[in-house]
Coordinates of C-alpha atoms (C1' of nucleotides) in Angstrom, one line a residue:
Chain A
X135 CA 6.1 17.2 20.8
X136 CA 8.5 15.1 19.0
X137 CA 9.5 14.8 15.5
X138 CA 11.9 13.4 13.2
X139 CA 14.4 15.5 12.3
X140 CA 16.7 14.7 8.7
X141 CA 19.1 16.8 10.4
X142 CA 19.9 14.3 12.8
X143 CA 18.0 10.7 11.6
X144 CA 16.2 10.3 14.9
X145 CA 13.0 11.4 16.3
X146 CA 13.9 14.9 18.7
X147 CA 11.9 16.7 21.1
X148 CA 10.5 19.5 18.7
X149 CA 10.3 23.5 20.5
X150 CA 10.2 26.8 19.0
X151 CA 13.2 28.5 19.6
X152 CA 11.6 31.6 21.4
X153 CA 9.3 29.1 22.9
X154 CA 6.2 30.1 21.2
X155 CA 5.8 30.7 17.6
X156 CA 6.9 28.1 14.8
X157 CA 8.5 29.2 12.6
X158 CA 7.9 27.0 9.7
X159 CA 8.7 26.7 6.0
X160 CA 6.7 24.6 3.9
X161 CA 7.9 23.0 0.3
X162 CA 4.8 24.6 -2.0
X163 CA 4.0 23.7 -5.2
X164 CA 5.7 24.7 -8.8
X165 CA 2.2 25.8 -10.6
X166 CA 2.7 24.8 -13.8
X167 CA -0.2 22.3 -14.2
X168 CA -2.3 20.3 -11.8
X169 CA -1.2 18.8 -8.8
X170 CA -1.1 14.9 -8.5
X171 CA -2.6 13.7 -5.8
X172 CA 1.1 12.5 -4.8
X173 CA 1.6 16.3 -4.4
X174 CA -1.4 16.5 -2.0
X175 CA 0.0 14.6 0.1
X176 CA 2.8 16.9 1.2
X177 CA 0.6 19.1 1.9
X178 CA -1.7 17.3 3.8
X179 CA 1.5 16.4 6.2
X180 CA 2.2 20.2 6.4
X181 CA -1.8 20.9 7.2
X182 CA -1.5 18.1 10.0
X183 CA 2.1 19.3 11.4
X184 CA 0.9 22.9 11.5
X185 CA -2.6 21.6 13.5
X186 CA -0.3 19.4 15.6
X187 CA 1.8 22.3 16.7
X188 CA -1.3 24.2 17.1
X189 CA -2.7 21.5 19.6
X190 CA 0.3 21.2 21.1
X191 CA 0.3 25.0 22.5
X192 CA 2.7 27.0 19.9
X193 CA 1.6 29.8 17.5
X194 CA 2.6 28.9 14.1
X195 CA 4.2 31.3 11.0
X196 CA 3.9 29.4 8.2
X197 CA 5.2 30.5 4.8
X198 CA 4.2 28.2 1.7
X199 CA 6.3 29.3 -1.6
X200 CA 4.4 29.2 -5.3
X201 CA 6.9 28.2 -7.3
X202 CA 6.0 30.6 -10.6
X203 CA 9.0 30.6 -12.7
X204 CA 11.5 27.8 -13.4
X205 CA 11.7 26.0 -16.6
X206 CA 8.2 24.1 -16.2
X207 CA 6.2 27.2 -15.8
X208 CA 8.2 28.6 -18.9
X209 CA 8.5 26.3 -20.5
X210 CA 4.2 25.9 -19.8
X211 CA 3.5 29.0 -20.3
X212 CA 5.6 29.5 -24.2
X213 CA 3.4 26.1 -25.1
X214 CA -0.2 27.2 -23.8
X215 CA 0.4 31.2 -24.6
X216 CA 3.0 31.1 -27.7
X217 CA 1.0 34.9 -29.1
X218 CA 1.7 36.7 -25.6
X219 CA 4.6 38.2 -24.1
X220 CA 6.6 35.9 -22.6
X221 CA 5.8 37.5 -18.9
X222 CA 1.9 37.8 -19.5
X223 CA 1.9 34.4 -20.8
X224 CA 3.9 33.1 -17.1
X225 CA 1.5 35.1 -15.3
X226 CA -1.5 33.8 -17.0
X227 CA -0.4 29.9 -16.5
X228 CA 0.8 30.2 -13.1
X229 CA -2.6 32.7 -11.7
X230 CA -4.5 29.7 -12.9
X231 CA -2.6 26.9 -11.5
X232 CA -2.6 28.6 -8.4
X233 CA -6.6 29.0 -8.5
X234 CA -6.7 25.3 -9.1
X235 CA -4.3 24.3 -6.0
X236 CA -5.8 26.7 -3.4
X237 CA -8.9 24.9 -4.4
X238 CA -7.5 21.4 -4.3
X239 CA -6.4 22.6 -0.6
X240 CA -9.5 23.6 0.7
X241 CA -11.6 20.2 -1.0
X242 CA -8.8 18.2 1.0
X243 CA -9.3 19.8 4.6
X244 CA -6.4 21.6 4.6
X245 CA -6.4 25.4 5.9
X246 CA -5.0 28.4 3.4
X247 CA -6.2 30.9 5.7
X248 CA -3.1 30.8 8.4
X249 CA -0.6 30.2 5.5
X250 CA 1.5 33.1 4.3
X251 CA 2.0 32.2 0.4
X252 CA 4.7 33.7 -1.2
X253 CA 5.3 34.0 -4.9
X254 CA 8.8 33.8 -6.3
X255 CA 8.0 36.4 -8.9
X256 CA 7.2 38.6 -6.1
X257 CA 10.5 38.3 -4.8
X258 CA 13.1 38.5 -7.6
X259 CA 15.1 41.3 -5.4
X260 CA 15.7 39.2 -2.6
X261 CA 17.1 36.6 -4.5
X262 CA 19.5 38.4 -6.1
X263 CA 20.5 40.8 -3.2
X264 CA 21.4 37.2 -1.9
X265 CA 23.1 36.2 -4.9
X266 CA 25.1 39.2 -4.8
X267 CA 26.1 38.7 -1.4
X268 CA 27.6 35.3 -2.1
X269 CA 29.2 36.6 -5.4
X270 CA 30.8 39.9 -3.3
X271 CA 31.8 36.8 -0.3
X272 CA 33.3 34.3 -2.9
X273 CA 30.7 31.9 -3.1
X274 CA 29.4 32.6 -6.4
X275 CA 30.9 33.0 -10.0
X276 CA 29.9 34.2 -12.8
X277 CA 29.4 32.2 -16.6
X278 CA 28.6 32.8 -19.9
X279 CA 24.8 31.5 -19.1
X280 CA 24.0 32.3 -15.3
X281 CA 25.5 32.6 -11.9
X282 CA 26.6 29.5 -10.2
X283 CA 27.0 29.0 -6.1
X284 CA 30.6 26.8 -5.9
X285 CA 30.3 24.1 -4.0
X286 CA 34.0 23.9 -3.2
X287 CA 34.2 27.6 -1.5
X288 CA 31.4 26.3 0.5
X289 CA 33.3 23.5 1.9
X290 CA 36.9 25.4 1.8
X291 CA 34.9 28.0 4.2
X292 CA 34.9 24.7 6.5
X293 CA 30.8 24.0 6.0
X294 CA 29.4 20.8 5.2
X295 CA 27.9 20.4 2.5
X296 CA 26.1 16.9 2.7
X297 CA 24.0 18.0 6.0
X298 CA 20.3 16.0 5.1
X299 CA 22.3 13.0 4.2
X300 CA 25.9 10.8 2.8
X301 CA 27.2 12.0 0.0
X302 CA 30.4 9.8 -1.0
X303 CA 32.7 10.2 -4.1
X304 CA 31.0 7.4 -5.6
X305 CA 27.2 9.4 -5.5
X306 CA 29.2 12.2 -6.4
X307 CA 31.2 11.6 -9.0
X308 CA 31.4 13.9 -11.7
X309 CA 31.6 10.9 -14.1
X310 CA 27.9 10.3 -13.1
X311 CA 26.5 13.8 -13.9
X312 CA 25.9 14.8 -17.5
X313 CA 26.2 18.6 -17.4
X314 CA 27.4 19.3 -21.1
X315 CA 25.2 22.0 -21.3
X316 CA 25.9 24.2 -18.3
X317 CA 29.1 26.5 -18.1
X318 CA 29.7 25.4 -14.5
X319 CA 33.1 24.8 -12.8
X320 CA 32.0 21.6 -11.2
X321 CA 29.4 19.2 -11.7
X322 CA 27.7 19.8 -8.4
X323 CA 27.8 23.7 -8.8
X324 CA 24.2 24.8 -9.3
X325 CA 22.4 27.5 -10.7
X326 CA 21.8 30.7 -9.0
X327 CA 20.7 32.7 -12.0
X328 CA 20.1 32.0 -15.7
X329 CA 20.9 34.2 -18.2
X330 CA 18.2 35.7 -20.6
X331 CA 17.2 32.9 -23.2
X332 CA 15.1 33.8 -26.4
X333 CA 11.7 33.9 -25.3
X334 CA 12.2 33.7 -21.5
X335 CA 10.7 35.9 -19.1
X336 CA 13.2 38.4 -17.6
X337 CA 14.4 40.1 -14.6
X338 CA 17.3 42.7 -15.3
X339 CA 20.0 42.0 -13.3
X340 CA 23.6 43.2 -13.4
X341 CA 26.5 42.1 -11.2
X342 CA 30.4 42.8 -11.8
X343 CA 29.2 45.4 -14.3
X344 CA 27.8 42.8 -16.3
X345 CA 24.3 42.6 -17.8
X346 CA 22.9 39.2 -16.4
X347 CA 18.7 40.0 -17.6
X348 CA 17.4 36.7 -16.8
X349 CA 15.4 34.7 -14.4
X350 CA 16.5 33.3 -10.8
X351 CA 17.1 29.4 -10.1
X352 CA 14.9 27.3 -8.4
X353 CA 16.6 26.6 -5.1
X354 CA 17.9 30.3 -4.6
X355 CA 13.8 30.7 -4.6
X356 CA 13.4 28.7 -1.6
X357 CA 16.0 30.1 0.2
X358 CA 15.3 34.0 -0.6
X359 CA 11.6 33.6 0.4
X360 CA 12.1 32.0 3.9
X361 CA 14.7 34.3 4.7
X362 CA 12.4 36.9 4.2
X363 CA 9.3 35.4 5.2
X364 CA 10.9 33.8 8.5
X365 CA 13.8 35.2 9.4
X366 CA 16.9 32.6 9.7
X367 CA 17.3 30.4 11.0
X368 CA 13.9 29.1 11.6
X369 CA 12.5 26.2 13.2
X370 CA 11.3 23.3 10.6
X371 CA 10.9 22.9 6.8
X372 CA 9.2 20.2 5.4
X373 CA 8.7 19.2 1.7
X374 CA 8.8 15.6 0.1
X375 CA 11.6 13.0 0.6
X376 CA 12.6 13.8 -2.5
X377 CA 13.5 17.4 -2.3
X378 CA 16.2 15.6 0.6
X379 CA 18.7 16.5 -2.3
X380 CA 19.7 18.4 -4.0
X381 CA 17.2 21.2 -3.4
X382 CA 17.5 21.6 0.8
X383 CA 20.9 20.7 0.7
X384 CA 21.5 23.1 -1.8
X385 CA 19.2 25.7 0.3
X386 CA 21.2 25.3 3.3
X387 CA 24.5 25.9 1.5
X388 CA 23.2 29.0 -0.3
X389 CA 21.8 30.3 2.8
X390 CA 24.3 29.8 5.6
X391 CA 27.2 30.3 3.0
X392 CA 28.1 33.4 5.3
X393 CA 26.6 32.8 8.4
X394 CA 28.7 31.6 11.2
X395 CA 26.6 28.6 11.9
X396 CA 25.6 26.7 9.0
X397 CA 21.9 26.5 10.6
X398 CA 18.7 27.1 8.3
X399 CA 16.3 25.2 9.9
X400 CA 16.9 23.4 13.0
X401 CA 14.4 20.5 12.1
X402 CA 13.7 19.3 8.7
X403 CA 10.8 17.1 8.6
X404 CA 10.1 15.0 4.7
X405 CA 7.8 12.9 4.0
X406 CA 7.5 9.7 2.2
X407 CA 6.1 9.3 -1.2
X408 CA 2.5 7.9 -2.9
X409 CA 3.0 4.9 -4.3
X410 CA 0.6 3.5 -7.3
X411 CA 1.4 -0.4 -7.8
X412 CA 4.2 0.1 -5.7
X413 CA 5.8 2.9 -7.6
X414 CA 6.7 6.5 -6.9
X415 CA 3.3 8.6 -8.8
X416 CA 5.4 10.9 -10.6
X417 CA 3.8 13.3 -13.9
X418 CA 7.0 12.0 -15.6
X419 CA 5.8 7.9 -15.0
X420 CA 2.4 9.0 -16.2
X421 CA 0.9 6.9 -13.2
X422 CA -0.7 9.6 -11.4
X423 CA -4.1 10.9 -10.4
X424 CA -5.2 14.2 -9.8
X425 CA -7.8 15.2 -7.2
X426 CA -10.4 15.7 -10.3
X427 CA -9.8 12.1 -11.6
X428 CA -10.8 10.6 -7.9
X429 CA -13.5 12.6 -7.7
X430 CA -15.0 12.3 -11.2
X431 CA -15.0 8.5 -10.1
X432 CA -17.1 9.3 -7.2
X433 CA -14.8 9.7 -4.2
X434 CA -14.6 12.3 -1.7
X435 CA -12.1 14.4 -1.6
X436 CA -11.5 13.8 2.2
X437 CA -11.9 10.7 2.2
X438 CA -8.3 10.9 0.3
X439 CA -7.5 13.2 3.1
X440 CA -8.4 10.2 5.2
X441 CA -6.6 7.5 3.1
X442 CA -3.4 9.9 3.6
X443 CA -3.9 10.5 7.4
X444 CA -4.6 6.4 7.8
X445 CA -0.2 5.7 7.5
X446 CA 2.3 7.4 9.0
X447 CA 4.1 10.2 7.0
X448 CA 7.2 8.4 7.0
X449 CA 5.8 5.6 5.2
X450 CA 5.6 5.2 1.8
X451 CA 2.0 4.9 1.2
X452 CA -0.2 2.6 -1.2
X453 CA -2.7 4.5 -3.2
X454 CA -5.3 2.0 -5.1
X455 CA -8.9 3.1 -5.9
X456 CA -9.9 -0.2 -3.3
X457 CA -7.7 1.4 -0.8
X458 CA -10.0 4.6 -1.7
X459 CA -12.8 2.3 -1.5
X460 CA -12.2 1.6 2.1
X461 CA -11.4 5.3 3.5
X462 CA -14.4 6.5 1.9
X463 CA -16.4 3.9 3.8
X464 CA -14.5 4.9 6.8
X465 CA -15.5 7.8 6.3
X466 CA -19.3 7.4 6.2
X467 CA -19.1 5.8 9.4
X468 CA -17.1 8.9 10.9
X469 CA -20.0 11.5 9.7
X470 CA -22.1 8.9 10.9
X471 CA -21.2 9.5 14.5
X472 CA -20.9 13.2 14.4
X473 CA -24.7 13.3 12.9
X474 CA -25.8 11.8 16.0
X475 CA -25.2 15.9 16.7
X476 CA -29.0 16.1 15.5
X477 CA -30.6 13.6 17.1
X478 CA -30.1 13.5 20.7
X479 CA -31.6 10.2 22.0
X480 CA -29.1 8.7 24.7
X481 CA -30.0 8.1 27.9
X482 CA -26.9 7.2 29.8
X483 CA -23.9 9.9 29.7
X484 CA -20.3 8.6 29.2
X485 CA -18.6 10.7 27.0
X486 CA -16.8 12.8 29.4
X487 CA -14.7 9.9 30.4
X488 CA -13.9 8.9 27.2
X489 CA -10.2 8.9 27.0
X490 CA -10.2 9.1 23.0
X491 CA -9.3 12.9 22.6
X492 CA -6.4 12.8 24.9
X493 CA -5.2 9.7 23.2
X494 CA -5.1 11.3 20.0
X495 CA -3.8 14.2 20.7
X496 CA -0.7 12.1 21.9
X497 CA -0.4 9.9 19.6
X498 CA 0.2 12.7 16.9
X499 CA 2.8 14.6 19.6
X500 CA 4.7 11.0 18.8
X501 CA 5.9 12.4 15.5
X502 CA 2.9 12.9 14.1
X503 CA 1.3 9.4 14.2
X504 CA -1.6 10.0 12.4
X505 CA -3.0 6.2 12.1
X506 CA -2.4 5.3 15.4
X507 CA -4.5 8.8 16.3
X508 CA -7.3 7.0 14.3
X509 CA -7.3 4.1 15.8
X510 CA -8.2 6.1 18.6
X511 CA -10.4 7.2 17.5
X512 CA -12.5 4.5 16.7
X513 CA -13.1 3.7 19.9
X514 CA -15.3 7.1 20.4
X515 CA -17.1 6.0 17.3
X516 CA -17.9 2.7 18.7
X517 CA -19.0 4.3 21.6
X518 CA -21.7 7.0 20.2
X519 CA -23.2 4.5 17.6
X520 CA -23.7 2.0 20.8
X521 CA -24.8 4.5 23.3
X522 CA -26.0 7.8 21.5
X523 CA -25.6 10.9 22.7
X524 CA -27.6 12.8 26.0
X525 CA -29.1 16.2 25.9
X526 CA -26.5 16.7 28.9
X527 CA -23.8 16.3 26.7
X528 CA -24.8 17.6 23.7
X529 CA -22.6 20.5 24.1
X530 CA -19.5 18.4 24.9
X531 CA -19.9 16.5 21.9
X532 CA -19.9 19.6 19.5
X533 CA -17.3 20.6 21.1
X534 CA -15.5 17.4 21.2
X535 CA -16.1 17.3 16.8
X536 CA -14.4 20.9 16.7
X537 CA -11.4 19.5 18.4
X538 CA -11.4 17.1 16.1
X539 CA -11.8 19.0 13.2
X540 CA -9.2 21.1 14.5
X541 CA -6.5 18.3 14.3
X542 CA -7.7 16.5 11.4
X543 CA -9.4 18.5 9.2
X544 CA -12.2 16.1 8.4
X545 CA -15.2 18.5 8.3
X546 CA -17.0 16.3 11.4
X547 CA -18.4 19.5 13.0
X548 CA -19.2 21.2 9.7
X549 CA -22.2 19.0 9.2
X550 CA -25.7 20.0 8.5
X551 CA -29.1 18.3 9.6
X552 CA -31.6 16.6 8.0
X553 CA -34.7 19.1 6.7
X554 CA -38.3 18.8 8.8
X555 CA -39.6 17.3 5.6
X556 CA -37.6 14.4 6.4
X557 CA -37.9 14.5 10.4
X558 CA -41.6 14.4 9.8
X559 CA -41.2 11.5 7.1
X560 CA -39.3 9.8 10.1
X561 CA -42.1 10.7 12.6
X562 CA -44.5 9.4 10.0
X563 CA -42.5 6.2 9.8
X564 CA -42.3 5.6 13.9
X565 CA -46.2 6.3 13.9
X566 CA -46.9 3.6 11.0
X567 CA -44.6 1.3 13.1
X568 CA -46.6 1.5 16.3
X569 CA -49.7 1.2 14.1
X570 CA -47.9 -1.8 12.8
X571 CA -48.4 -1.0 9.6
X572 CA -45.2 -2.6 8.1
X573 CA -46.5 -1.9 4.1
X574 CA -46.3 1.9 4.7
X575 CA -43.8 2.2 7.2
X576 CA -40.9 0.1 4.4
X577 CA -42.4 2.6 1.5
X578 CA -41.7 5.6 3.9
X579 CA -38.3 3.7 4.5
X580 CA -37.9 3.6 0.8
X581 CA -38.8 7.1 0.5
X582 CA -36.1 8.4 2.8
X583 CA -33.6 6.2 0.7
X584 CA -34.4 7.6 -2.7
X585 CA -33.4 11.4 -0.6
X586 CA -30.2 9.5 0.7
X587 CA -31.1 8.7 4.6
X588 CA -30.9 5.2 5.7
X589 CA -32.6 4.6 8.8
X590 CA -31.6 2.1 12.0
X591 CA -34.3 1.2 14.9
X592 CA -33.0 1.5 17.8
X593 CA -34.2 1.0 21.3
X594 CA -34.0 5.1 21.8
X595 CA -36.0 5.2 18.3
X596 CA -34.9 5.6 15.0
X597 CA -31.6 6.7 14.1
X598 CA -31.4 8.4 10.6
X599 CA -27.7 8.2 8.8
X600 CA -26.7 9.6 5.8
X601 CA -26.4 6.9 2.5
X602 CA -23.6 6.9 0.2
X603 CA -24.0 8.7 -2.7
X604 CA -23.5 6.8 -5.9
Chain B
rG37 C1' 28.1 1.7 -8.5
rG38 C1' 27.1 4.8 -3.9
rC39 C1' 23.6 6.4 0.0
rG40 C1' 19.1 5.4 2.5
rC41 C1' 14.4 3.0 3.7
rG42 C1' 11.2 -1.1 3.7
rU43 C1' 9.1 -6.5 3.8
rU44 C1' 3.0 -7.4 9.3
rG45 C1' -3.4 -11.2 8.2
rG46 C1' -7.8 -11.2 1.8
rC47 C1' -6.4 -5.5 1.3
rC48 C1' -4.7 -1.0 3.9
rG49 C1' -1.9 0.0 8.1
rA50 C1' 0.1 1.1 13.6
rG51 C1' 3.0 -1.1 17.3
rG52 C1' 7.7 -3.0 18.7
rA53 C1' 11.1 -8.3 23.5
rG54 C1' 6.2 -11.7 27.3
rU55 C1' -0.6 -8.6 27.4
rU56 C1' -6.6 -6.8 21.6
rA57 C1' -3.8 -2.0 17.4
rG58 C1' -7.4 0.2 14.2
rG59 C1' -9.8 0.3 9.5
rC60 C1' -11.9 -2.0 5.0
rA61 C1' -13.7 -6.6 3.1
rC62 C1' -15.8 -11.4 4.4
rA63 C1' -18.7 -15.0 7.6
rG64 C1' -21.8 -16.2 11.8
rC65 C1' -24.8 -14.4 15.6
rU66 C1' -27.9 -10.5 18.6
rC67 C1' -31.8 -6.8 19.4
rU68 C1' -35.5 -6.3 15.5
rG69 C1' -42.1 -6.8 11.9
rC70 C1' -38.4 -5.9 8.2
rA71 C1' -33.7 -3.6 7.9
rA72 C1' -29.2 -1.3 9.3
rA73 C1' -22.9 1.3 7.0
rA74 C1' -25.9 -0.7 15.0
rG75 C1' -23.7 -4.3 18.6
rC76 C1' -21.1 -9.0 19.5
rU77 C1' -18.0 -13.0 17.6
rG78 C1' -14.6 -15.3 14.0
rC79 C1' -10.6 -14.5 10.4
rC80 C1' -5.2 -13.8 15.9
rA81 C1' -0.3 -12.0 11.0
rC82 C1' 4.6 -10.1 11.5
rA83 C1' 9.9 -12.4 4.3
rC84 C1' 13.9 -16.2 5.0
rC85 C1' 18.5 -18.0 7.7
rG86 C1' 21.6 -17.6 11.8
rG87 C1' 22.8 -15.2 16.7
rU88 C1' 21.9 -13.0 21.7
rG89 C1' 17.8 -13.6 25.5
rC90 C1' 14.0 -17.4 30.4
rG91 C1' 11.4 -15.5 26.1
rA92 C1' 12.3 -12.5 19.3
rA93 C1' 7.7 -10.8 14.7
rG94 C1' 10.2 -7.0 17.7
rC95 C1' 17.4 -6.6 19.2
rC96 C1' 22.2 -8.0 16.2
rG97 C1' 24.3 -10.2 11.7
rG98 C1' 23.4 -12.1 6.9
rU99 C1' 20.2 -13.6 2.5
rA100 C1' 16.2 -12.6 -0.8
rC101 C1' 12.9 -9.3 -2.7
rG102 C1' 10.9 -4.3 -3.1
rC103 C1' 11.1 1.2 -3.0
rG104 C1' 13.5 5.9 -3.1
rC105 C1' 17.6 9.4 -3.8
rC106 C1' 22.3 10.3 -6.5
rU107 C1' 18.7 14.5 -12.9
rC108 C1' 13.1 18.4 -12.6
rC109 C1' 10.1 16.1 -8.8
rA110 C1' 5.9 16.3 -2.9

RNA sequence: GGCGCGUUGGCCGAGGAGUUAGGCACAGCUCUGCAAAAGCUGCCACACCGGUGCGAAGCCGGUACGCGCCUCCA
């Protein structure tokens, strides 16, 4: 398949390196509250790209970090749990925060199962085996508050350091950076480790023969986990646009500091942000949503799968409740096809010629071009609403909705059929129709309403389709 | 200030030098006792100014506007 890689800024041919397995690093989340519905939407990308890859022949290894400690959980957790222990208190936040997102994945179509998660406080030693390693190999110094990875032994080790994109002296410039507070040698250095602070969860940690009981930084996290989890380098790493910089560049200078080829992933895939009118959703903008607002207000939660899947990954993409609106009528009309499962009325078979499938399947091997795969799509909806679906292809079609539900996640084949209450109510109705008896037959109508079926007459009889809830 | 991306119909959103994207909304029509979230039809758009093409919305250059990154961020 092809993808875009940051790497290079052009779409590439995407293979494993051995051929067959991905291995693939996703950008998880930091669980130190809910996730905004801008969040969901890098995972949603990941979901797809790891069903894509799926589709496209490859096994997949996926590891997805939590992010449990940084100065938002702590910082959390001292706020929410000020009586505990400053680790019980982290624990406590973060175990619920991750509750709440695996949740949030599974309401969104996206698959936890065949996604090795990975908690940073489960991997404190890697980190600093790795941070030792760079301190014993030059790369790393020691301050009064932390360990910091320099930035100029990086380059003086003849490594770039600017791989994902241009850094000039003028986005550079030290002048630029407040850092007043940190006892770094350069303005760029970053943080490997923090020294203890009052009330901080700890690690013990000593280096040089000096005590250095604190907690890891964020991007040594990253790096740490997918060396572990993966191996290195890997295949591809994804995450939002705006983890571009500094945190993968920073991750591929920690990591490669002493390899001989500066390589952590060969692809890096990001993509585009959620925009709310027109601006980035962001908890510090206070203009987000989080998957419990949108569906307090009556939406489904895949119909915001749908909304994401409906522009390309690359895009920036407009979130607005009408925009919500229209994917969740979308929607209905895409379960209303793959209920025609239950009632098996057409006469003519077609639907192993249709080329939709195929279509779709290449249209998200083109770097994941998810909209145009809908689009596709549509024309197999038009299709089974105009012509039904035989008893000779009955099979086909389930199988067909599996495939589907395979490469976008949107629960078509999961569906369940009407009760025989409600088959005999429709029998009912057909036999008041023939009777013409047009007074019953609308209060029988009326009567599958109020229990949420909606009912079209057809010249293969009635077709019953499920009403929006509301 | 630097780096990068974008500007498509009422809204969302692909495509990308000559041929219908698709969806949502809206309007008309059709089958129909009624009805339909069914079908058909209509709405046929690509910011602006130059340039290169037989031909440009698509390529090149510029202008305007917008967004993002350079600080935690999906």
């Amino acid at each position: 398949m092809k993808l875009y890689n940051t790497l290079t800024r052009t779409v590439q041919e995407f293979a494993p390196q051995d051929g067959s397995t991905v291995r693939f690093y996703s950008c998880g989340p930091t669980v130190y509250d809910h996730a905004h519905i801008g969040n969901l939407r890098a995972y949603i990308v990941a979901d797809t790209l790891h069903r894509t890859l799926q589709a496209a022949g490859y096994g997949v290894r996926r590891v997805m970090n939590y992010t449990d400690i940084d100065d938002k959980t702590v910082k959390r957790s001292q706020q929410k749990y000020p009586n505990d222990e400053p680790m019980a208190a982290l624990k406590k936040l973060t175990a619920e925060y991750i509750k709440i997102f695996l949740d949030d994945m599974r309401h969104i179509g996206n698959r936890v199962d065949n996604i090795i998660f990975m908690a940073a406080t489960d991997n404190i030693e890697p980190m600093q085996k790795m941070i030792a390693d760079l301190h014993k190999k030059g790369f790393a110094y020691l301050a009064d508050d932390g360990v910091y990875f320099s930035i100029d032994a990086y380059k003086k080790s003849g490594k770039k350091y600017g791989q994902l994109l241009t850094l000039t002296a003028e986005n550079t410039s030290e002048a630029r950076i407040q850092n007043d507070e940190y006892d770094k040698e350069s303005a760029h250095d970053f943080a490997l480790w923090k020294a203890q602070k009052p009330g901080e969860p700890t690690w013990p940690f000593t280096l040089d023969g000096r005590d250095l009981t604190g907690r890891p930084g964020w991007h040594i996290e990253c790096s740490a986990m997918g060396r572990k989890g993966l191996g290195q380098p890997f295949d591809l790493h994804t995450g939002g646009v705006d983890n571009i910089f500094p945190h993968h560049e920073n991750e591929i200078a920690q990591s490669t500091a002493d390899e001989q080829d500066p390589i952590l992933a060969h692809f890096f895939a990001h993509n585009e942000h959620l925009l709310v009118d027109g601006k980035k959703m962001a908890k510090s903008a206070n203009n987000f949503y989080t998957l419990a607002d949108i569906v307090q207000k009556g939406y489904d939660p895949l119909a915001f799968r749908l909304l994401i899947l409906q522009s390309h990954y690359r895009s920036q993409a407009q979130f607005s409740l009408a925009n919500l609106e229209a994917a969740q009528n979308r929607l209905q009309s895409l379960r209303a096809m793959a209920d025609l499962q239950f009632q098996v009325k057409g006469v003519e078979p077609w639907l192993n010629t249709d080329p939709s499938l195929s279509s779709m399947q290449n249209a998200l091997f083109e770097d994941l071009n998810t909209p145009l795969a809908l689009g596709n799509l549509n024309n197999l909806v038009t299709l089974a609403e105009e012509r039904l679906i035989s008893t000779d292809e009955l099979e086909l079609f389930q199988k067909m909705l599996q495939t589907l539900d395979q490469l976008l996640g949107l629960g078509l084949a999961d569906r369940q059929d009407i009760s025989q209450e409600q088959k005999h109510l429709i029998t009912k109705r057909e036999q008041t129709r023939t009777d013409k008896a047009w007074g019953k037959a609308d209060e029988l109508r009326k009567q599958l309403a109020n229990q949420g079926l909606g009912i079209r007459d057809t010249n293969n009889g009635p077709i019953w389709y499920r009403l929006r809830e509301k």
